[in-house]
PDB file of N, CA and C in Angstrom:
ATOM      1  N   MET A  28      11.700 -12.290 -15.787  1.00 93.00           N
ATOM      2  CA  MET A  28      12.651 -11.299 -15.374  1.00 93.00           C
ATOM      3  C   MET A  28      13.305 -11.795 -14.088  1.00 93.00           C
ATOM      4  N   LYS A  29      14.611 -11.715 -14.026  1.00 96.00           N
ATOM      5  CA  LYS A  29      15.345 -12.104 -12.828  1.00 96.00           C
ATOM      6  C   LYS A  29      15.277 -10.966 -11.820  1.00 96.00           C
ATOM      7  N   VAL A  30      14.871 -11.300 -10.595  1.00 97.00           N
ATOM      8  CA  VAL A  30      14.822 -10.311  -9.524  1.00 97.00           C
ATOM      9  C   VAL A  30      15.412 -10.920  -8.259  1.00 97.00           C
ATOM     10  N   MET A  31      15.930 -10.063  -7.402  1.00 97.00           N
ATOM     11  CA  MET A  31      16.428 -10.491  -6.109  1.00 97.00           C
ATOM     12  C   MET A  31      15.424 -10.043  -5.056  1.00 97.00           C
ATOM     13  N   ILE A  32      15.063 -10.956  -4.183  1.00 97.00           N
ATOM     14  CA  ILE A  32      14.170 -10.634  -3.081  1.00 97.00           C
ATOM     15  C   ILE A  32      14.994 -10.699  -1.815  1.00 97.00           C
ATOM     16  N   ARG A  33      14.908  -9.643  -1.019  1.00 96.00           N
ATOM     17  CA  ARG A  33      15.671  -9.585   0.227  1.00 96.00           C
ATOM     18  C   ARG A  33      14.884  -8.848   1.282  1.00 96.00           C
ATOM     19  N   LYS A  34      15.349  -8.957   2.519  1.00 93.00           N
ATOM     20  CA  LYS A  34      14.718  -8.243   3.629  1.00 93.00           C
ATOM     21  C   LYS A  34      15.708  -7.251   4.196  1.00 93.00           C
ATOM     22  N   ASN A  35      15.183  -6.101   4.647  1.00 87.00           N
ATOM     23  CA  ASN A  35      16.050  -5.103   5.264  1.00 87.00           C
ATOM     24  C   ASN A  35      16.173  -5.395   6.758  1.00 87.00           C
ATOM     25  N   ALA A  36      16.826  -4.528   7.492  1.00 86.00           N
ATOM     26  CA  ALA A  36      17.047  -4.734   8.919  1.00 86.00           C
ATOM     27  C   ALA A  36      15.750  -4.777   9.720  1.00 86.00           C
ATOM     28  N   LYS A  37      14.698  -4.138   9.209  1.00 90.00           N
ATOM     29  CA  LYS A  37      13.399  -4.137   9.884  1.00 90.00           C
ATOM     30  C   LYS A  37      12.571  -5.367   9.541  1.00 90.00           C
ATOM     31  N   GLY A  38      13.071  -6.223   8.644  1.00 90.00           N
ATOM     32  CA  GLY A  38      12.350  -7.418   8.245  1.00 90.00           C
ATOM     33  C   GLY A  38      11.360  -7.205   7.118  1.00 90.00           C
ATOM     34  N   GLU A  39      11.407  -6.051   6.471  1.00 92.00           N
ATOM     35  CA  GLU A  39      10.506  -5.736   5.363  1.00 92.00           C
ATOM     36  C   GLU A  39      11.119  -6.251   4.063  1.00 92.00           C
ATOM     37  N   ALA A  40      10.317  -6.933   3.257  1.00 95.00           N
ATOM     38  CA  ALA A  40      10.795  -7.504   2.006  1.00 95.00           C
ATOM     39  C   ALA A  40      10.798  -6.456   0.893  1.00 95.00           C
ATOM     40  N   SER A  41      11.817  -6.559   0.035  1.00 96.00           N
ATOM     41  CA  SER A  41      11.880  -5.688  -1.132  1.00 96.00           C
ATOM     42  C   SER A  41      12.370  -6.500  -2.323  1.00 96.00           C
ATOM     43  N   VAL A  42      12.135  -5.953  -3.508  1.00 96.00           N
ATOM     44  CA  VAL A  42      12.537  -6.595  -4.750  1.00 96.00           C
ATOM     45  C   VAL A  42      13.521  -5.678  -5.451  1.00 96.00           C
ATOM     46  N   TYR A  43      14.625  -6.274  -5.936  1.00 96.00           N
ATOM     47  CA  TYR A  43      15.611  -5.534  -6.720  1.00 96.00           C
ATOM     48  C   TYR A  43      15.662  -6.151  -8.109  1.00 96.00           C
ATOM     49  N   ALA A  44      15.430  -5.324  -9.127  1.00 95.00           N
ATOM     50  CA  ALA A  44      15.513  -5.751 -10.528  1.00 95.00           C
ATOM     51  C   ALA A  44      16.786  -5.152 -11.117  1.00 95.00           C
ATOM     52  N   PRO A  45      17.849  -5.950 -11.242  1.00 94.00           N
ATOM     53  CA  PRO A  45      19.138  -5.396 -11.683  1.00 94.00           C
ATOM     54  C   PRO A  45      19.120  -4.777 -13.076  1.00 94.00           C
ATOM     55  N   LYS A  46      18.407  -5.362 -14.028  1.00 92.00           N
ATOM     56  CA  LYS A  46      18.399  -4.801 -15.383  1.00 92.00           C
ATOM     57  C   LYS A  46      17.693  -3.454 -15.439  1.00 92.00           C
ATOM     58  N   LYS A  47      16.799  -3.196 -14.500  1.00 91.00           N
ATOM     59  CA  LYS A  47      16.099  -1.913 -14.426  1.00 91.00           C
ATOM     60  C   LYS A  47      16.740  -0.983 -13.402  1.00 91.00           C
ATOM     61  N   ASP A  48      17.717  -1.489 -12.638  1.00 93.00           N
ATOM     62  CA  ASP A  48      18.338  -0.767 -11.531  1.00 93.00           C
ATOM     63  C   ASP A  48      17.256  -0.164 -10.637  1.00 93.00           C
ATOM     64  N   LEU A  49      16.346  -1.033 -10.196  1.00 94.00           N
ATOM     65  CA  LEU A  49      15.179  -0.614  -9.450  1.00 94.00           C
ATOM     66  C   LEU A  49      15.048  -1.460  -8.191  1.00 94.00           C
ATOM     67  N   GLU A  50      14.864  -0.808  -7.062  1.00 94.00           N
ATOM     68  CA  GLU A  50      14.558  -1.520  -5.828  1.00 94.00           C
ATOM     69  C   GLU A  50      13.312  -0.892  -5.215  1.00 94.00           C
ATOM     70  N   GLU A  51      12.313  -1.730  -4.947  1.00 96.00           N
ATOM     71  CA  GLU A  51      11.042  -1.265  -4.401  1.00 96.00           C
ATOM     72  C   GLU A  51      10.588  -2.214  -3.301  1.00 96.00           C
ATOM     73  N   PRO A  52       9.979  -1.680  -2.251  1.00 97.00           N
ATOM     74  CA  PRO A  52       9.433  -2.551  -1.206  1.00 97.00           C
ATOM     75  C   PRO A  52       8.164  -3.257  -1.687  1.00 97.00           C
ATOM     76  N   ILE A  53       7.927  -4.434  -1.123  1.00 97.00           N
ATOM     77  CA  ILE A  53       6.698  -5.173  -1.397  1.00 97.00           C
ATOM     78  C   ILE A  53       5.626  -4.605  -0.475  1.00 97.00           C
ATOM     79  N   VAL A  54       4.503  -4.151  -1.061  1.00 96.00           N
ATOM     80  CA  VAL A  54       3.437  -3.545  -0.256  1.00 96.00           C
ATOM     81  C   VAL A  54       2.258  -4.478  -0.027  1.00 96.00           C
ATOM     82  N   SER A  55       2.087  -5.494  -0.891  1.00 96.00           N
ATOM     83  CA  SER A  55       1.023  -6.476  -0.654  1.00 96.00           C
ATOM     84  C   SER A  55       1.366  -7.785  -1.347  1.00 96.00           C
ATOM     85  N   MET A  56       0.751  -8.883  -0.827  1.00 95.00           N
ATOM     86  CA  MET A  56       0.971 -10.229  -1.360  1.00 95.00           C
ATOM     87  C   MET A  56      -0.353 -10.978  -1.384  1.00 95.00           C
ATOM     88  N   THR A  57      -0.557 -11.799  -2.420  1.00 95.00           N
ATOM     89  CA  THR A  57      -1.766 -12.613  -2.465  1.00 95.00           C
ATOM     90  C   THR A  57      -1.643 -13.828  -1.558  1.00 95.00           C
ATOM     91  N   ASN A  58      -0.425 -14.314  -1.333  1.00 93.00           N
ATOM     92  CA  ASN A  58      -0.167 -15.432  -0.427  1.00 93.00           C
ATOM     93  C   ASN A  58       0.613 -14.914   0.770  1.00 93.00           C
ATOM     94  N   PRO A  59       0.223 -15.281   1.986  1.00 90.00           N
ATOM     95  CA  PRO A  59       0.965 -14.811   3.160  1.00 90.00           C
ATOM     96  C   PRO A  59       2.443 -15.219   3.131  1.00 90.00           C
ATOM     97  N   ALA A  60       2.736 -16.361   2.506  1.00 89.00           N
ATOM     98  CA  ALA A  60       4.125 -16.821   2.429  1.00 89.00           C
ATOM     99  C   ALA A  60       4.855 -16.229   1.226  1.00 89.00           C
ATOM    100  N   MET A  61       4.198 -15.442   0.412  1.00 92.00           N
ATOM    101  CA  MET A  61       4.751 -14.743  -0.748  1.00 92.00           C
ATOM    102  C   MET A  61       4.933 -15.656  -1.953  1.00 92.00           C
ATOM    103  N   TRP A  62       5.425 -16.856  -1.784  1.00 96.00           N
ATOM    104  CA  TRP A  62       5.796 -17.723  -2.901  1.00 96.00           C
ATOM    105  C   TRP A  62       4.571 -18.322  -3.584  1.00 96.00           C
ATOM    106  N   GLY A  63       4.627 -18.386  -4.915  1.00 96.00           N
ATOM    107  CA  GLY A  63       3.546 -18.964  -5.695  1.00 96.00           C
ATOM    108  C   GLY A  63       2.364 -18.028  -5.865  1.00 96.00           C
ATOM    109  N   GLY A  64       2.549 -16.763  -5.570  1.00 95.00           N
ATOM    110  CA  GLY A  64       1.479 -15.781  -5.689  1.00 95.00           C
ATOM    111  C   GLY A  64       1.968 -14.513  -6.347  1.00 95.00           C
ATOM    112  N   VAL A  65       1.158 -13.493  -6.247  1.00 96.00           N
ATOM    113  CA  VAL A  65       1.473 -12.196  -6.850  1.00 96.00           C
ATOM    114  C   VAL A  65       1.815 -11.215  -5.733  1.00 96.00           C
ATOM    115  N   VAL A  66       2.902 -10.474  -5.943  1.00 97.00           N
ATOM    116  CA  VAL A  66       3.276  -9.405  -5.018  1.00 97.00           C
ATOM    117  C   VAL A  66       3.134  -8.081  -5.740  1.00 97.00           C
ATOM    118  N   THR A  67       2.742  -7.057  -5.005  1.00 96.00           N
ATOM    119  CA  THR A  67       2.643  -5.705  -5.549  1.00 96.00           C
ATOM    120  C   THR A  67       3.729  -4.862  -4.918  1.00 96.00           C
ATOM    121  N   LEU A  68       4.458  -4.138  -5.758  1.00 96.00           N
ATOM    122  CA  LEU A  68       5.537  -3.271  -5.291  1.00 96.00           C
ATOM    123  C   LEU A  68       5.019  -1.853  -5.084  1.00 96.00           C
ATOM    124  N   ALA A  69       5.778  -1.054  -4.378  1.00 96.00           N
ATOM    125  CA  ALA A  69       5.371   0.322  -4.077  1.00 96.00           C
ATOM    126  C   ALA A  69       5.152   1.155  -5.344  1.00 96.00           C
ATOM    127  N   ASN A  70       5.849   0.825  -6.426  1.00 94.00           N
ATOM    128  CA  ASN A  70       5.686   1.586  -7.669  1.00 94.00           C
ATOM    129  C   ASN A  70       4.511   1.101  -8.515  1.00 94.00           C
ATOM    130  N   GLY A  71       3.760   0.091  -8.027  1.00 95.00           N
ATOM    131  CA  GLY A  71       2.597  -0.409  -8.745  1.00 95.00           C
ATOM    132  C   GLY A  71       2.831  -1.673  -9.547  1.00 95.00           C
ATOM    133  N   TRP A  72       4.084  -2.056  -9.744  1.00 95.00           N
ATOM    134  CA  TRP A  72       4.363  -3.289 -10.476  1.00 95.00           C
ATOM    135  C   TRP A  72       3.766  -4.468  -9.732  1.00 95.00           C
ATOM    136  N   GLN A  73       3.295  -5.449 -10.494  1.00 96.00           N
ATOM    137  CA  GLN A  73       2.853  -6.709  -9.921  1.00 96.00           C
ATOM    138  C   GLN A  73       3.696  -7.817 -10.526  1.00 96.00           C
ATOM    139  N   LEU A  74       4.249  -8.646  -9.656  1.00 97.00           N
ATOM    140  CA  LEU A  74       5.109  -9.736 -10.084  1.00 97.00           C
ATOM    141  C   LEU A  74       4.562 -11.051  -9.583  1.00 97.00           C
ATOM    142  N   GLU A  75       4.514 -12.042 -10.464  1.00 97.00           N
ATOM    143  CA  GLU A  75       4.117 -13.389 -10.074  1.00 97.00           C
ATOM    144  C   GLU A  75       5.392 -14.148  -9.730  1.00 97.00           C
ATOM    145  N   LEU A  76       5.455 -14.644  -8.496  1.00 97.00           N
ATOM    146  CA  LEU A  76       6.640 -15.339  -8.017  1.00 97.00           C
ATOM    147  C   LEU A  76       6.459 -16.848  -8.137  1.00 97.00           C
ATOM    148  N   PRO A  77       7.568 -17.580  -8.293  1.00 97.00           N
ATOM    149  CA  PRO A  77       7.467 -19.036  -8.385  1.00 97.00           C
ATOM    150  C   PRO A  77       7.069 -19.650  -7.041  1.00 97.00           C
ATOM    151  N   ALA A  78       6.513 -20.851  -7.097  1.00 96.00           N
ATOM    152  CA  ALA A  78       6.159 -21.581  -5.877  1.00 96.00           C
ATOM    153  C   ALA A  78       7.441 -22.103  -5.234  1.00 96.00           C
ATOM    154  N   MET A  79       7.603 -21.806  -3.949  1.00 96.00           N
ATOM    155  CA  MET A  79       8.763 -22.262  -3.194  1.00 96.00           C
ATOM    156  C   MET A  79       8.298 -22.543  -1.772  1.00 96.00           C
ATOM    157  N   ASP A  80       9.148 -23.188  -0.993  1.00 95.00           N
ATOM    158  CA  ASP A  80       8.820 -23.439   0.410  1.00 95.00           C
ATOM    159  C   ASP A  80       8.677 -22.127   1.162  1.00 95.00           C
ATOM    160  N   ALA A  81       7.765 -22.092   2.125  1.00 91.00           N
ATOM    161  CA  ALA A  81       7.518 -20.879   2.908  1.00 91.00           C
ATOM    162  C   ALA A  81       8.753 -20.444   3.689  1.00 91.00           C
ATOM    163  N   ASP A  82       9.623 -21.386   4.036  1.00 92.00           N
ATOM    164  CA  ASP A  82      10.808 -21.043   4.826  1.00 92.00           C
ATOM    165  C   ASP A  82      12.060 -20.826   3.968  1.00 92.00           C
ATOM    166  N   THR A  83      11.873 -20.496   2.687  1.00 93.00           N
ATOM    167  CA  THR A  83      12.995 -20.208   1.793  1.00 93.00           C
ATOM    168  C   THR A  83      13.784 -19.023   2.340  1.00 93.00           C
ATOM    169  N   ARG A  84      15.095 -19.193   2.418  1.00 94.00           N
ATOM    170  CA  ARG A  84      15.951 -18.146   2.984  1.00 94.00           C
ATOM    171  C   ARG A  84      16.182 -17.018   1.985  1.00 94.00           C
ATOM    172  N   LEU A  85      16.220 -15.812   2.510  1.00 94.00           N
ATOM    173  CA  LEU A  85      16.483 -14.619   1.704  1.00 94.00           C
ATOM    174  C   LEU A  85      17.855 -14.088   2.061  1.00 94.00           C
ATOM    175  N   PRO A  86      18.561 -13.448   1.172  1.00 97.00           N
ATOM    176  CA  PRO A  86      18.176 -13.041  -0.184  1.00 97.00           C
ATOM    177  C   PRO A  86      18.236 -14.216  -1.160  1.00 97.00           C
ATOM    178  N   ILE A  87      17.435 -14.108  -2.210  1.00 97.00           N
ATOM    179  CA  ILE A  87      17.391 -15.133  -3.249  1.00 97.00           C
ATOM    180  C   ILE A  87      17.054 -14.464  -4.579  1.00 97.00           C
ATOM    181  N   THR A  88      17.633 -14.996  -5.649  1.00 97.00           N
ATOM    182  CA  THR A  88      17.315 -14.522  -6.999  1.00 97.00           C
ATOM    183  C   THR A  88      16.373 -15.522  -7.632  1.00 97.00           C
ATOM    184  N   VAL A  89      15.276 -15.022  -8.181  1.00 98.00           N
ATOM    185  CA  VAL A  89      14.261 -15.887  -8.799  1.00 98.00           C
ATOM    186  C   VAL A  89      13.822 -15.301 -10.132  1.00 98.00           C
ATOM    187  N   ASP A  90      13.161 -16.138 -10.925  1.00 97.00           N
ATOM    188  CA  ASP A  90      12.519 -15.678 -12.153  1.00 97.00           C
ATOM    189  C   ASP A  90      11.092 -15.294 -11.807  1.00 97.00           C
ATOM    190  N   ALA A  91      10.750 -14.042 -11.985  1.00 97.00           N
ATOM    191  CA  ALA A  91       9.399 -13.548 -11.712  1.00 97.00           C
ATOM    192  C   ALA A  91       8.785 -13.086 -13.026  1.00 97.00           C
ATOM    193  N   ARG A  92       7.467 -13.140 -13.088  1.00 96.00           N
ATOM    194  CA  ARG A  92       6.759 -12.690 -14.297  1.00 96.00           C
ATOM    195  C   ARG A  92       6.068 -11.368 -13.986  1.00 96.00           C
ATOM    196  N   HIS A  93       6.408 -10.343 -14.760  1.00 94.00           N
ATOM    197  CA  HIS A  93       5.811  -9.013 -14.621  1.00 94.00           C
ATOM    198  C   HIS A  93       4.435  -9.070 -15.277  1.00 94.00           C
ATOM    199  N   ILE A  94       3.358  -8.950 -14.484  1.00 94.00           N
ATOM    200  CA  ILE A  94       2.032  -9.205 -15.043  1.00 94.00           C
ATOM    201  C   ILE A  94       1.206  -7.962 -15.375  1.00 94.00           C
ATOM    202  N   ASN A  95       1.675  -6.777 -15.044  1.00 80.00           N
ATOM    203  CA  ASN A  95       0.877  -5.585 -15.385  1.00 80.00           C
ATOM    204  C   ASN A  95       1.666  -4.579 -16.196  1.00 80.00           C
ATOM    205  N   ARG A  96       2.280  -5.078 -17.251  1.00 60.00           N
ATOM    206  CA  ARG A  96       3.048  -4.168 -18.106  1.00 60.00           C
ATOM    207  C   ARG A  96       2.128  -3.173 -18.789  1.00 60.00           C
ATOM    208  N   GLU A  97       2.615  -1.953 -18.869  1.00 52.00           N
ATOM    209  CA  GLU A  97       1.827  -0.890 -19.499  1.00 52.00           C
ATOM    210  C   GLU A  97       2.415  -0.505 -20.824  1.00 52.00           C
TER     211      GLU A  97
END
């Protein structure tokens, strides 16, 4: 699933899924740098993000895998 990851003015990361018209903040990450790990969104979704450099600039669109589909 294509998602956009961006930061707001406070520096908090969020994920926007255009096909779902959904934007949710990231509440936890398995990797401190976010990339190459799993992030959990405020709505409970878990997304596996691709491995990228820790200093990757945001906003960026990436292919993420939704791992807890119900």
